[in-house]
Amino acid sequence: MRFILRRLGFYLIAFWASITLNFLLPRFMPGDPVSRMFARTQGKMQPEQLEALRKLLGVDDRPIWEQYADYMHNIVTGNMGVSISRFPTPVTEVISSQIGWTLLLGGTALVVAAVAGNLLGIMAAWRRGGAIDSALPPLLVFIGSFPYFWLAMGALYLFGVILGWSPLRHAFSDGLEPGFTWEFISDAGAHLVLPALTIVLVSVGGWMLGMRNTMIATNSEDYITMAEAKGLRPGRIMLRYAARNAMLPSVTSFGMSLGFVVGGALLTEVVFAYPGVGYQLLNAVQGLDYPLMQGLFLTITAAVLLANFLVDILYVRLDPRVRSN
Amino acid sequence: MTHPRFLRAARVTAAGLAVGALLLTGCAATVNKPAGTDAAANASAFLTIPREDMSTFDRNFNPFAPTVTPMVQQAIYEPLLISNPLKGDAVPWLATKWDVAKDGKSVTFTLRDGVKWSDGKPLVAEDVVLTFQLQKKIKGGFEYLKEVAAEGSNKVTFSFNTPWSPALYEVGQLPILPKHVWSAVKDPGKDANAKPVGTGPYTEVESFQAQSFVLKKNPNYWQPEKQKIAGIKMLAMSGNDAANLAAANGDVDWATQYIPNIEKTFVSKDKEHRHYWFPPTGAMINWQLNTTKAPFNDPQVRKALSMAVDRDQVTKIGMSGYAQPADCTGLSGHYENWKNPAVKDNCSWTKLNVDEANKLLDEAGYAKGADGKRTLKDGKPFEFKISVGASSSDWLSVANVISQNLQAVGVTARVDSPDWASVVAGYEQGTFDSGIVWSANDPSPYKYFNNSMGTASVKPVGTKTFDNYHRFGDPKADALLKEFAASGDETKQKDIAYKLQEEYNEVAPLVPLFSGPEWGAYNDTRFTGWPTEENAYATLSDRSATTVLVLTTLEPRK
């Protein structure tokens, strides 16, 4: 318990530090949202309207500490303000209408990649030099080293345009009403397969190699030899004795990746026109949309810290060494 | 953790993958079918348009929102008149006629009879009055506007503080809102206006999703015979690539994003039905030299540098040959009717002439050294930066071409390409050397000349400015601009515009490069009646005032 409380305290400080950075960083960028918007419309906006727009959007010239106090107050009360680039939609609405799709896409891809990668890693290490071990790692590393954008476009062109197996865009067919009907869920699933698959393809190699390498180290431990000497079934040794001990680094990286899922798979969303928050974040940064940026960063920060905290707790259960500390 | 648990996990995964595979094969049926030529299907089809610059839509139909939802100002709300840059005329729309007062201090619009809002209430003069009150309160601008007054139910008079002729198009093109709806809105600047009431042809919002929405016919439209398509479907796309794929695959009817190598990637797949048209009616793209810095304060230097630029190469390499090189009037193709033939035909400094450029620079006192490079008067090398935002790949190649061209006259120009934000910050503060900049694109050329050489728009370095980044002012131009603003007579305006061009030709306030093309491509498998070069009733833009002309002309293919 003391361990958990201490971790919790640490996370609170980390949280405060990161939200303060969230506040400061965008304000160090040159320009302000309104002149940025003006530059983007390239002559379609009248210069004399800028002041009014500034007032409307609530872009203020108050001293920075006053803005900071306001910002902290807003975070505590959960009021994230109104997005500038999507004015006048509240930030919470912008995020909540899209984060579900991001979580679905990123979460599915992460779980599939981690599970498949780890299983492959276990098997590769177990049969070192076997078919899986010699063929898959170089192949996956080869695929993983393609620029993701290029790979995704290629997959979309092949499976979407030429073969016609996959939809070309969006999270579900246009005109369909979202709801818990078989029609909608299967349609959303069909739209999910290709984007998720491309992420899995480029990330599975990392999971596999990581697991394989720790597995190999574990395999040479004395207790494995001992288990073999006792005549236990190889499957049992592989999963219960070797894999369980080799899994800790994978759990850590799974926890960390879990947090980053919230940030969205920016490039995937761009290629597949998937309505998630990744592209929104890019837009917010480019448009200096402070409120939306802060809202998104806050969500990401909270998710990363929460995921890490959960991994910490899980560690207490998985690794006795942490408990004795 | 026990052994069976691991196996179970493995089994669940396998089952999941199997379901995924099933979905993958099952989805073949849901892929968008190629557009058919079946008349019945076309009659009920929605005109499908992608928005490459919006990854998601918000249910926000407030025209005051700075990044307004697509089609709000094109299909839902309508203006009093529509100016067509291709013909240089004004099409009466919600107003049937307008009278500019002799002293140029007011203009009176007569509203069209029988126009109804989509909820069935009639359009009245008070609607126009309220629209301008809201506009001035929320978005500002229109400083010259003293009063907007209704006379009876169908006449509105706008009076100005000073004679101000550019006002006609400015007030005439503002989309009009219904008073009976907006006067009840508590905070009009921030209201989402989820169920818009407008006079436009397509006002009824349906199946609104973050990734797409549909606008259906206005049941009370004033020209029902022109609502020939069943509705408009907008698709959200996060970038050109997704939108280009949709266009190439035949999923959309109208695409206005930049399509590289359009003949091959778009047209060649169906030559009969796929067409594009890029009239040079966009803004003039300029190379602006910061005239507060030497040697850019010398018109002779500006002209010499301009002469060193190979505009054919610039448009060919930078703009894939789709743009039209500038001439000495500085005006883009948008203002074709305003151009002074004498200036245009006797143009010297916007044409490539390296010898003359060298000569001018020598005369101006920037001699070439032994190494072939020029030095400034203080002995420093003639070197400067061209700033362009890193994300604009097309303008970046434009800047690179210029930089190469300048080597021929012994001038070193380095292309500086940080993020647009810092580029624009440099423009606004006046700290930049030179940069690639767009210009105003209004119905009349007033603003273009005011922003390029009017002293009123010149701010000292360090003070933020949002136009006239190059900070050039010319009292002679001021006098002409004042005269232009005060004149309500079009022939007289043209006369003054001619003189402004002569002055422009004299002082070369900036270096015009090329007229920006207005991108537009369409696929007429399902709808016909698109604007073309031969039938230029509008441009192919889906976000300008003329868009409603296209929407009310298209019809399903029979």
JSON list of N, CA and C in Angstrom, two decimals, chain A residues 20 35 40 45 57 76 131 173 216 237-238 251 276 287:
[
{"chain": "A", "resi": 20, "resn": "THR", "atom": "N", "xyz": [1.61, 21.94, -16.84]},
{"chain": "A", "resi": 20, "resn": "THR", "atom": "CA", "xyz": [2.22, 23.27, -16.87]},
{"chain": "A", "resi": 20, "resn": "THR", "atom": "C", "xyz": [3.00, 23.45, -18.18]},
{"chain": "A", "resi": 35, "resn": "SER", "atom": "N", "xyz": [-3.96, 35.63, -35.97]},
{"chain": "A", "resi": 35, "resn": "SER", "atom": "CA", "xyz": [-3.18, 36.00, -37.16]},
{"chain": "A", "resi": 35, "resn": "SER", "atom": "C", "xyz": [-2.81, 34.75, -37.94]},
{"chain": "A", "resi": 40, "resn": "ARG", "atom": "N", "xyz": [-3.84, 31.79, -42.94]},
{"chain": "A", "resi": 40, "resn": "ARG", "atom": "CA", "xyz": [-4.30, 30.59, -43.62]},
{"chain": "A", "resi": 40, "resn": "ARG", "atom": "C", "xyz": [-5.40, 30.88, -44.62]},
{"chain": "A", "resi": 45, "resn": "MET", "atom": "N", "xyz": [-9.98, 37.17, -45.44]},
{"chain": "A", "resi": 45, "resn": "MET", "atom": "CA", "xyz": [-10.46, 37.79, -44.22]},
{"chain": "A", "resi": 45, "resn": "MET", "atom": "C", "xyz": [-10.00, 39.24, -44.22]},
{"chain": "A", "resi": 57, "resn": "LEU", "atom": "N", "xyz": [-13.04, 35.04, -29.95]},
{"chain": "A", "resi": 57, "resn": "LEU", "atom": "CA", "xyz": [-12.41, 33.77, -29.64]},
{"chain": "A", "resi": 57, "resn": "LEU", "atom": "C", "xyz": [-11.83, 33.73, -28.23]},
{"chain": "A", "resi": 76, "resn": "VAL", "atom": "N", "xyz": [-9.10, 21.96, -13.12]},
{"chain": "A", "resi": 76, "resn": "VAL", "atom": "CA", "xyz": [-9.68, 21.37, -11.91]},
{"chain": "A", "resi": 76, "resn": "VAL", "atom": "C", "xyz": [-11.19, 21.23, -12.07]},
{"chain": "A", "resi": 131, "resn": "ALA", "atom": "N", "xyz": [11.82, -22.44, -38.27]},
{"chain": "A", "resi": 131, "resn": "ALA", "atom": "CA", "xyz": [11.25, -21.70, -39.41]},
{"chain": "A", "resi": 131, "resn": "ALA", "atom": "C", "xyz": [10.82, -20.30, -39.00]},
{"chain": "A", "resi": 173, "resn": "SER", "atom": "N", "xyz": [-19.78, 3.42, -43.24]},
{"chain": "A", "resi": 173, "resn": "SER", "atom": "CA", "xyz": [-20.32, 3.93, -44.49]},
{"chain": "A", "resi": 173, "resn": "SER", "atom": "C", "xyz": [-21.10, 5.21, -44.26]},
{"chain": "A", "resi": 216, "resn": "ILE", "atom": "N", "xyz": [15.12, -15.65, -24.96]},
{"chain": "A", "resi": 216, "resn": "ILE", "atom": "CA", "xyz": [16.36, -16.39, -25.16]},
{"chain": "A", "resi": 216, "resn": "ILE", "atom": "C", "xyz": [17.21, -16.31, -23.91]},
{"chain": "A", "resi": 237, "resn": "ILE", "atom": "N", "xyz": [6.77, -25.75, -19.87]},
{"chain": "A", "resi": 237, "resn": "ILE", "atom": "CA", "xyz": [8.00, -25.02, -19.57]},
{"chain": "A", "resi": 237, "resn": "ILE", "atom": "C", "xyz": [8.03, -23.71, -20.34]},
{"chain": "A", "resi": 238, "resn": "MET", "atom": "N", "xyz": [7.66, -23.80, -21.60]},
{"chain": "A", "resi": 238, "resn": "MET", "atom": "CA", "xyz": [7.73, -22.61, -22.46]},
{"chain": "A", "resi": 238, "resn": "MET", "atom": "C", "xyz": [6.86, -21.48, -21.91]},
{"chain": "A", "resi": 251, "resn": "VAL", "atom": "N", "xyz": [5.16, -6.17, -20.72]},
{"chain": "A", "resi": 251, "resn": "VAL", "atom": "CA", "xyz": [4.07, -5.55, -19.97]},
{"chain": "A", "resi": 251, "resn": "VAL", "atom": "C", "xyz": [4.34, -4.05, -19.85]},
{"chain": "A", "resi": 276, "resn": "GLY", "atom": "N", "xyz": [-10.52, 10.32, -36.21]},
{"chain": "A", "resi": 276, "resn": "GLY", "atom": "CA", "xyz": [-9.99, 10.28, -34.84]},
{"chain": "A", "resi": 276, "resn": "GLY", "atom": "C", "xyz": [-9.38, 11.60, -34.41]},
{"chain": "A", "resi": 287, "resn": "GLY", "atom": "N", "xyz": [-2.75, 25.46, -36.01]},
{"chain": "A", "resi": 287, "resn": "GLY", "atom": "CA", "xyz": [-3.60, 26.64, -35.91]},
{"chain": "A", "resi": 287, "resn": "GLY", "atom": "C", "xyz": [-3.44, 27.36, -34.59]}
]
